[in-house]
Coordinates of C-alpha atoms in Angstrom, one line a residue:
A266 CA -169.8 -108.5 -49.0
Q267 CA -173.1 -107.1 -47.7
A268 CA -173.6 -110.0 -45.3
I269 CA -170.1 -109.5 -43.9
A270 CA -170.7 -105.7 -43.6
A271 CA -173.9 -106.3 -41.7
I272 CA -172.3 -108.5 -39.0
C273 CA -168.9 -106.7 -38.9
P274 CA -169.3 -102.9 -39.3
G275 CA -165.6 -102.5 -38.8
A276 CA -164.7 -104.7 -41.8
L277 CA -162.8 -103.1 -44.7
F278 CA -163.3 -104.1 -48.3
C279 CA -161.5 -103.9 -51.6
T280 CA -162.3 -105.0 -55.1
F281 CA -160.7 -107.8 -57.2
G282 CA -160.0 -108.2 -60.9
V283 CA -159.1 -111.5 -62.5
S284 CA -156.8 -111.9 -65.5
T285 CA -155.0 -114.7 -67.2
K286 CA -151.2 -114.8 -67.4
A287 CA -149.3 -117.8 -68.8
G288 CA -152.4 -119.9 -68.7
R289 CA -153.1 -119.2 -65.0
Q290 CA -155.7 -117.0 -63.5
V291 CA -154.3 -114.2 -61.4
K292 CA -156.4 -112.4 -58.8
M293 CA -155.5 -108.7 -58.2
P294 CA -156.9 -106.7 -55.3
F295 CA -157.7 -103.0 -55.8
S296 CA -158.0 -100.2 -53.3
K297 CA -159.6 -96.8 -54.2
A298 CA -156.1 -95.6 -55.0
G299 CA -155.3 -98.4 -57.5
A300 CA -153.9 -101.9 -57.9
G301 CA -152.6 -103.7 -54.7
V302 CA -153.8 -103.9 -51.1
S303 CA -151.4 -104.4 -48.2
G304 CA -151.3 -104.0 -44.5
T305 CA -150.1 -100.4 -45.1
T306 CA -153.0 -99.4 -47.3
P307 CA -154.7 -96.5 -45.5
P308 CA -158.2 -97.3 -44.4
E309 CA -159.6 -94.3 -46.3
D310 CA -158.3 -96.0 -49.5
L311 CA -160.5 -99.0 -48.7
Y312 CA -164.3 -99.4 -48.7
S313 CA -166.1 -99.4 -45.4
A314 CA -169.0 -101.5 -44.4
A315 CA -171.3 -98.5 -44.8
D316 CA -170.0 -98.1 -48.4
I317 CA -170.9 -101.8 -49.1
I318 CA -174.3 -101.6 -47.5
G319 CA -175.1 -98.3 -49.1
G320 CA -174.5 -99.3 -52.7
P321 CA -172.4 -102.3 -53.5
V322 CA -171.6 -101.3 -57.1
I323 CA -168.0 -101.9 -58.0
P324 CA -166.4 -98.8 -59.4
M325 CA -165.5 -98.8 -63.1
G326 CA -162.1 -100.2 -63.8
R327 CA -161.7 -101.8 -60.4
G328 CA -162.4 -105.4 -61.1
E329 CA -165.5 -107.5 -61.0
Y330 CA -165.6 -108.9 -57.4
W331 CA -165.7 -107.6 -53.9
G332 CA -163.1 -108.7 -51.4
V333 CA -162.7 -108.4 -47.7
V334 CA -159.4 -107.1 -46.3
M335 CA -158.1 -109.6 -43.7
H336 CA -154.7 -108.0 -42.8
Q337 CA -155.6 -107.8 -39.1
P338 CA -158.3 -109.3 -36.9
T339 CA -161.7 -107.6 -37.3
Y340 CA -164.0 -107.8 -34.3
D341 CA -167.8 -107.8 -34.2
P342 CA -169.5 -104.7 -32.8
F343 CA -169.2 -106.0 -29.3
G344 CA -165.5 -106.7 -29.5
D345 CA -166.0 -110.4 -28.5
L346 CA -165.7 -112.3 -31.8
V347 CA -163.4 -112.1 -34.8
L348 CA -164.5 -112.3 -38.5
T349 CA -163.1 -115.6 -39.6
I350 CA -162.9 -117.1 -43.1
V351 CA -162.0 -120.7 -43.7
D352 CA -160.8 -121.1 -47.3
V353 CA -160.8 -124.6 -48.7
D354 CA -158.3 -125.0 -51.6
T355 CA -158.5 -128.1 -53.8
K356 CA -158.0 -126.5 -57.2
S357 CA -154.6 -128.2 -57.9
S358 CA -155.6 -131.7 -56.6
T359 CA -156.5 -134.6 -58.8
E360 CA -157.4 -136.8 -55.8
P361 CA -160.9 -137.2 -54.3
R362 CA -161.8 -134.5 -51.8
D363 CA -160.3 -135.2 -48.3
I364 CA -163.0 -136.5 -45.9
R365 CA -162.1 -133.7 -43.5
L366 CA -163.1 -131.1 -46.1
T367 CA -166.4 -132.9 -46.7
K368 CA -167.0 -132.8 -43.0
L369 CA -166.2 -129.1 -42.8
S370 CA -168.6 -128.4 -45.6
Q371 CA -171.4 -130.3 -43.9
W372 CA -170.5 -128.6 -40.5
A373 CA -171.0 -125.2 -42.3
R374 CA -174.4 -126.3 -43.6
D375 CA -175.5 -127.8 -40.3
N376 CA -174.6 -124.6 -38.4
N377 CA -176.1 -122.2 -41.0
H378 CA -172.7 -120.5 -41.7
L379 CA -172.3 -118.2 -44.7
R380 CA -170.8 -120.4 -47.4
E381 CA -169.8 -119.8 -51.0
L382 CA -167.9 -121.5 -53.8
S383 CA -164.4 -120.1 -54.4
H384 CA -163.5 -118.6 -57.8
S385 CA -162.0 -121.9 -59.0
R386 CA -165.4 -123.6 -58.1
K387 CA -163.2 -126.4 -56.6
G388 CA -163.1 -124.9 -53.0
I389 CA -165.3 -123.1 -50.6
H390 CA -165.2 -120.2 -48.2
V391 CA -166.9 -120.6 -44.9
I392 CA -167.5 -117.2 -43.2
F393 CA -168.4 -116.7 -39.5
L394 CA -167.6 -115.0 -36.3
A395 CA -165.4 -116.9 -33.8
K396 CA -163.5 -116.4 -30.6
A397 CA -159.9 -115.2 -31.2
D398 CA -157.7 -118.3 -30.8
E399 CA -153.9 -118.1 -30.6
E400 CA -153.6 -121.8 -31.3
V401 CA -155.2 -121.6 -34.8
F402 CA -152.7 -121.8 -37.5
G403 CA -153.0 -119.9 -40.8
K404 CA -152.8 -122.9 -43.0
Y405 CA -153.4 -126.6 -42.7
D406 CA -151.9 -128.8 -45.5
L407 CA -154.0 -131.9 -45.9
G408 CA -151.8 -133.5 -48.6
N409 CA -152.7 -134.4 -52.2
S410 CA -152.6 -130.6 -53.0
Q411 CA -155.5 -129.9 -50.7
A412 CA -155.3 -127.3 -47.9
V413 CA -157.3 -125.1 -45.6
E414 CA -156.4 -121.5 -44.9
V415 CA -157.9 -119.6 -41.9
F416 CA -158.1 -115.9 -42.3
G417 CA -158.9 -113.4 -39.5
Q418 CA -157.1 -115.0 -36.6
S419 CA -153.8 -113.8 -35.1
K420 CA -151.6 -116.3 -36.9
S421 CA -153.5 -116.0 -40.2
P422 CA -152.0 -114.9 -43.5
R423 CA -152.4 -111.1 -44.0
K424 CA -154.3 -111.1 -47.2
S425 CA -157.5 -110.0 -48.8
V426 CA -160.0 -112.7 -49.7
M427 CA -161.9 -112.4 -53.0
L428 CA -165.6 -113.0 -52.5
T429 CA -167.6 -114.7 -55.3
G430 CA -171.2 -115.0 -54.0
D431 CA -171.3 -118.2 -56.1
E432 CA -173.8 -120.6 -54.6
L433 CA -174.0 -118.4 -51.5
T434 CA -175.9 -120.2 -48.7
A435 CA -177.1 -119.6 -45.2
I436 CA -176.6 -116.8 -42.8
E437 CA -173.7 -116.3 -40.4
V438 CA -173.8 -117.4 -36.8
H439 CA -170.8 -117.5 -34.4
H440 CA -168.9 -120.6 -33.4
D441 CA -165.5 -121.5 -31.9
V442 CA -162.8 -122.3 -34.5
V443 CA -161.7 -125.2 -32.3
D444 CA -165.0 -126.9 -33.0
L445 CA -163.8 -127.4 -36.6
K446 CA -161.4 -130.1 -35.5
A447 CA -162.7 -133.4 -36.7

């Protein structure tokens, strides 16, 4: 969360709690006001980048993870680039990892992008600044229960992304989202 706050001072954050229901893990975002975060959550009920940089201690009873609120595009301080998170989801797949996902992971490493394991430890989050691109879809289904979601762009899902910090690598640099195409 601190790395995102440093490159995107306009970013807003929430916290996440994880519970188990019917044998499945459920992630719940929290605002300062309580459970749930949506596009109508007032900014004053979220955590600012300054809050995160100033002391990233999660308030008692508000979960155990930080999350970044991706309900609208968040621009860098110069207004040129958009905070973008590529979320690789393979947790339900029993097949080998799609070669495109392997290439994406290597691309993130080669370009020193911020990268972490997802909560399931079967996917990754790649975090970077990119040009806004109207042609980028919010989700790409790769088959075999493997998919890629892109948060932060205009057609992206309006959600909050839980950050884990697990196996966090590299530092963020900007890149065009279209360069992800293999």
